[in-house]
Coordinates of N, CA and C in Angstrom, one line a residue:
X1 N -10.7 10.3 -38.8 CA -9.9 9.7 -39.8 C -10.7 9.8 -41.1
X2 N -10.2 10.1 -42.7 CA -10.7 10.4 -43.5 C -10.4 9.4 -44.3
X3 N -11.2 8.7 -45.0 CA -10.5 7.5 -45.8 C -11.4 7.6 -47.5
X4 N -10.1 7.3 -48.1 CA -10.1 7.8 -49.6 C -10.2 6.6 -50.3
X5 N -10.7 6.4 -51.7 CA -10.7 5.0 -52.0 C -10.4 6.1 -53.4
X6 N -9.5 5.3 -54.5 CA -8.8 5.5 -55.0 C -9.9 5.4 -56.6
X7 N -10.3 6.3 -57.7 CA -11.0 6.3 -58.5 C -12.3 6.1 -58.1
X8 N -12.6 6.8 -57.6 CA -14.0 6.9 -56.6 C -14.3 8.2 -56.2
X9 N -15.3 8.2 -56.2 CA -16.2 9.7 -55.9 C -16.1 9.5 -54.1
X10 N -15.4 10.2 -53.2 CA -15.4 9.7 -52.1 C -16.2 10.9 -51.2
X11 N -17.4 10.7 -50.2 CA -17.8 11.6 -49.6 C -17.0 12.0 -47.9
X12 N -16.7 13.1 -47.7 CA -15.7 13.7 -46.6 C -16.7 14.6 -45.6
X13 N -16.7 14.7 -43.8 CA -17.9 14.8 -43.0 C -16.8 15.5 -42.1
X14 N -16.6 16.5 -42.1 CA -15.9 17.3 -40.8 C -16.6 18.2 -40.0
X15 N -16.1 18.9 -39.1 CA -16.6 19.9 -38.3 C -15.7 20.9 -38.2
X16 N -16.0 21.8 -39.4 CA -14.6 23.2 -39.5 C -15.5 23.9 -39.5
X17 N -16.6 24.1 -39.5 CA -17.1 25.9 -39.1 C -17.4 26.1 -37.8
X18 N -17.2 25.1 -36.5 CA -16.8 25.2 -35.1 C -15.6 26.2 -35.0
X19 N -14.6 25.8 -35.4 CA -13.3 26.5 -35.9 C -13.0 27.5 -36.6
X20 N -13.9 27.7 -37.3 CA -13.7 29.2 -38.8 C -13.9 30.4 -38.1
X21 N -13.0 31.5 -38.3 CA -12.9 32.6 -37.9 C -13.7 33.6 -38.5
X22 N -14.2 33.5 -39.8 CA -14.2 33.8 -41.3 C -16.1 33.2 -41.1
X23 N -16.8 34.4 -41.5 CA -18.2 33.7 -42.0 C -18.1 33.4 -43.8
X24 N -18.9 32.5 -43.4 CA -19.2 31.7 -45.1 C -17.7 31.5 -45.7
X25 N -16.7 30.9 -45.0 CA -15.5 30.9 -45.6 C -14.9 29.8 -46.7
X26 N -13.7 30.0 -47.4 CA -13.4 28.9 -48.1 C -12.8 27.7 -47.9
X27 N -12.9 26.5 -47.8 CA -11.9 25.9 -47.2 C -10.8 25.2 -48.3
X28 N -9.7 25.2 -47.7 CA -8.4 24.7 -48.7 C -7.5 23.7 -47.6
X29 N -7.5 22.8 -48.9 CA -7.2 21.6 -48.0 C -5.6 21.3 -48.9
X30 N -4.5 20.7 -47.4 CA -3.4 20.4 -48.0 C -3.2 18.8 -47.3
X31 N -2.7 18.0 -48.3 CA -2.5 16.3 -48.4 C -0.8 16.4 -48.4
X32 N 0.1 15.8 -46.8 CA 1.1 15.3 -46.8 C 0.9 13.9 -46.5
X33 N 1.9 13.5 -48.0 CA 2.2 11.8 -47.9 C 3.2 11.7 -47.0
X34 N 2.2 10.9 -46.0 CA 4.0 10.6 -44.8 C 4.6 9.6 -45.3
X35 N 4.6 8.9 -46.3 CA 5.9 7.8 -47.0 C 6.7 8.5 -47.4
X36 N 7.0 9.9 -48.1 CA 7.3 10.7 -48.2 C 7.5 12.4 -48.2
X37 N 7.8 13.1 -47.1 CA 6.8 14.0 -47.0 C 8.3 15.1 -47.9
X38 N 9.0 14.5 -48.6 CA 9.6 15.5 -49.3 C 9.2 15.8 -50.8
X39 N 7.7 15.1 -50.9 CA 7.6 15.0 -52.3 C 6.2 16.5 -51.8
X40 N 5.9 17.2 -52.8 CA 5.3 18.7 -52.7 C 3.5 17.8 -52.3
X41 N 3.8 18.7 -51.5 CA 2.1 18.5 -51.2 C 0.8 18.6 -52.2
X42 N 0.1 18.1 -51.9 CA -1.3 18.6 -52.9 C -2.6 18.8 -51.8
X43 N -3.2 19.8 -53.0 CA -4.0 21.0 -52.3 C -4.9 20.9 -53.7
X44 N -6.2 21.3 -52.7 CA -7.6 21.0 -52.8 C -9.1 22.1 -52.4
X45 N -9.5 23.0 -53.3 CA -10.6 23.4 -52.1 C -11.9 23.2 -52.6
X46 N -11.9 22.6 -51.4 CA -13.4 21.5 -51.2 C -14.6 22.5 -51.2
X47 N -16.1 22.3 -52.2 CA -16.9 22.5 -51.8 C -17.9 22.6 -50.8
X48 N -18.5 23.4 -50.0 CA -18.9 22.6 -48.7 C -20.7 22.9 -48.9
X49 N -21.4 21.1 -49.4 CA -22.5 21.3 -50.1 C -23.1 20.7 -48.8
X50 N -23.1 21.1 -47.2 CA -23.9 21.0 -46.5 C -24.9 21.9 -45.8
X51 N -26.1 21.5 -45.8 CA -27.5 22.2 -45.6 C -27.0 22.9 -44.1
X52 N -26.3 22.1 -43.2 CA -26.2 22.3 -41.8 C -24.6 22.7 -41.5
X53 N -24.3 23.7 -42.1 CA -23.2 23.9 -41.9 C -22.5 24.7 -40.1
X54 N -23.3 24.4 -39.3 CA -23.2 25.4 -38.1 C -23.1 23.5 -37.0
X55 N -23.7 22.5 -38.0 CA -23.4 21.1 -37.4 C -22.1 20.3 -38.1
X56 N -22.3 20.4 -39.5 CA -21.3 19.7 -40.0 C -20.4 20.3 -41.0
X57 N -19.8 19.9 -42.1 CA -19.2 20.4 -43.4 C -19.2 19.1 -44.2
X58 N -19.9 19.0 -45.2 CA -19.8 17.8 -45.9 C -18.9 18.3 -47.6
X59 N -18.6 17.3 -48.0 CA -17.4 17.6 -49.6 C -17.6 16.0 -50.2
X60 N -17.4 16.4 -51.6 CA -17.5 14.9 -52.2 C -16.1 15.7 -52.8
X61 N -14.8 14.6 -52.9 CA -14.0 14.7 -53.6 C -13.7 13.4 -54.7
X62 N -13.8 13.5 -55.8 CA -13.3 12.5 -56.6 C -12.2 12.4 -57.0
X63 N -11.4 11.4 -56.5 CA -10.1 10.6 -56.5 C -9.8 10.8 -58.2
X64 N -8.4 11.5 -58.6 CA -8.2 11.1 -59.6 C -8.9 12.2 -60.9
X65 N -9.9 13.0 -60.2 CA -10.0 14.3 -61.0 C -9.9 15.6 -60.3
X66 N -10.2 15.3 -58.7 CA -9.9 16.8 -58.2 C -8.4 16.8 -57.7
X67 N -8.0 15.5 -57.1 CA -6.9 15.1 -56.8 C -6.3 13.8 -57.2
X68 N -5.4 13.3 -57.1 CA -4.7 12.1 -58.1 C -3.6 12.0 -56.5
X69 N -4.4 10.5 -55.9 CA -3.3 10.3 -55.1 C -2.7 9.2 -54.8
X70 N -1.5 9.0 -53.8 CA -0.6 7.7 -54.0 C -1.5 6.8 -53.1
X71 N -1.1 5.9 -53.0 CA -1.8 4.4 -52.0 C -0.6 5.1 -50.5
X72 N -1.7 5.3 -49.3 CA -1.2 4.9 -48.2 C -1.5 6.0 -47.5
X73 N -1.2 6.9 -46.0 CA -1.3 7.4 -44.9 C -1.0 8.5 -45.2
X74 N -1.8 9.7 -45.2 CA -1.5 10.9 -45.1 C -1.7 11.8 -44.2
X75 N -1.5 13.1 -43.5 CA -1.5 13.7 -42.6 C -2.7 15.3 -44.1
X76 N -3.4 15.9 -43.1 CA -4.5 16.5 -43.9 C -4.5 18.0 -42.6
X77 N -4.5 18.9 -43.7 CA -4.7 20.2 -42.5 C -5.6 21.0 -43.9
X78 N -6.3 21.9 -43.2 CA -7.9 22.7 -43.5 C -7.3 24.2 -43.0
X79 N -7.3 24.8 -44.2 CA -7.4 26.2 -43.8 C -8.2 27.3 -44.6
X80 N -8.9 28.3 -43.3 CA -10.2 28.9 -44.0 C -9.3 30.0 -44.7
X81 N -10.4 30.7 -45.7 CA -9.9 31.6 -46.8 C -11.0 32.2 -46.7
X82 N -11.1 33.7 -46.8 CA -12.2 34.6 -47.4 C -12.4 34.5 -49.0
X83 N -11.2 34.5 -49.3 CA -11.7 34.8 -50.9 C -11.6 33.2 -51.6
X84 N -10.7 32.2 -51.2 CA -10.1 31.1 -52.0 C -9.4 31.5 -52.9
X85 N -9.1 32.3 -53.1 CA -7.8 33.0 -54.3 C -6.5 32.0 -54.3
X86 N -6.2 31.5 -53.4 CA -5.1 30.6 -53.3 C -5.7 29.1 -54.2
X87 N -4.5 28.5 -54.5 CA -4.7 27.1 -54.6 C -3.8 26.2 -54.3
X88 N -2.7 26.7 -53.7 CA -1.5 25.7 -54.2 C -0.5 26.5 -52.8
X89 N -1.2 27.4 -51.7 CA -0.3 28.0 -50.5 C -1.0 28.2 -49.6
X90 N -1.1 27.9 -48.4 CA -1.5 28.0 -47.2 C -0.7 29.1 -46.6
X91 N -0.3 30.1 -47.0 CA 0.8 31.3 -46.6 C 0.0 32.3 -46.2
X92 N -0.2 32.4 -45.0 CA -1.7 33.7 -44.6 C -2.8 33.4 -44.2
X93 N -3.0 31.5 -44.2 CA -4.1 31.7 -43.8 C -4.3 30.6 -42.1
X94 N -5.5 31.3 -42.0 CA -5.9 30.3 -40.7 C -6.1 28.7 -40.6
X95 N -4.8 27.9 -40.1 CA -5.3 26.7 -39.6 C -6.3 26.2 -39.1
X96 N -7.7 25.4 -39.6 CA -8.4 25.2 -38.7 C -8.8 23.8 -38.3
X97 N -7.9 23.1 -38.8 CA -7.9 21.6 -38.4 C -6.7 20.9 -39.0
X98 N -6.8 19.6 -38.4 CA -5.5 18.6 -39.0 C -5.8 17.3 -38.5
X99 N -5.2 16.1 -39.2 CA -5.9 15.3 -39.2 C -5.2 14.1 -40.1
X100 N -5.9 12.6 -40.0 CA -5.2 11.6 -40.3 C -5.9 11.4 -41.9
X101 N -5.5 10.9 -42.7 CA -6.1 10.0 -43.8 C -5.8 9.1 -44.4
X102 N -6.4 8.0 -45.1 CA -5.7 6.5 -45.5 C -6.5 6.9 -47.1
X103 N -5.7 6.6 -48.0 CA -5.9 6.4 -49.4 C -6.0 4.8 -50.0
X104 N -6.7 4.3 -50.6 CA -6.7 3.1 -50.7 C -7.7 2.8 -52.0
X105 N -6.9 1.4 -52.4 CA -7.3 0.7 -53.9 C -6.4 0.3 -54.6
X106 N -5.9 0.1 -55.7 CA -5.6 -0.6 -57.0 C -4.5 0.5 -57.1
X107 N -3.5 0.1 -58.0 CA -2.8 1.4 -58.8 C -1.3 1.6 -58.3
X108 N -1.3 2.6 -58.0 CA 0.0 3.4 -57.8 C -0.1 2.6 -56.1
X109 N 1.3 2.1 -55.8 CA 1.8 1.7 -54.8 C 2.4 2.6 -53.7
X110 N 2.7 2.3 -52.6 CA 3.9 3.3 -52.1 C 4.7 3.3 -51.7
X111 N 5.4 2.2 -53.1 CA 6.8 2.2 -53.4 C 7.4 2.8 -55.0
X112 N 6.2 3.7 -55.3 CA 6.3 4.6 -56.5 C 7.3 5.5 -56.3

């Protein structure tokens, strides 16, 4: 579980290059809000500023400038890229994870 705190620099700890097909690949990340999953997804690709990347994948995302998100439960899927040329479509590429996340703090409700 990935948990977001809301105008905060938040640090994220996965294990996707177990999974990556792709050496030294890109990872692009898509956020469905399940309070509503008809509102358009947002997408993300995370830096991966880990020394040990054959143990972990580490990313600092900050709430609110890489992404801007609502208060509550979201569903998260990781797909590798050779180039990262995409930003905004997961169309072509490899799923390599999926996964729960909670957003949380002050602000936007989720009854926005």
């Amino acid at each position: 579980m990935v948990y977001i705190e809301k105008g905060q620099s938040n640090d994220i700890c996965l294990t996707l290059s177990e999974s990556a097909t792709i050496t030294n690949p890109v990872f692009l990340f898509k956020f469905i809000w399940e309070v509503d999953e008809t509102i358009t997804p947002l997408y993300w690709i995370g830096t991966d500023t880990s020394a040990y990347t054959y143990r972990y994948n580490f990313f600092t995302l900050v709430e609110g400038t890489d992404v801007t998100f609502r208060i509550g439960q979201y569903r998260y899927e990781v797909y590798e890229s050779a180039s990262g040329s995409t930003t905004t479509n997961e169309s072509g590429l490899d799923l390599i994870e999926e996964g729960r996340m909670v957003v949380n703090g002050t602000g936007t409700t989720i009854y926005d």
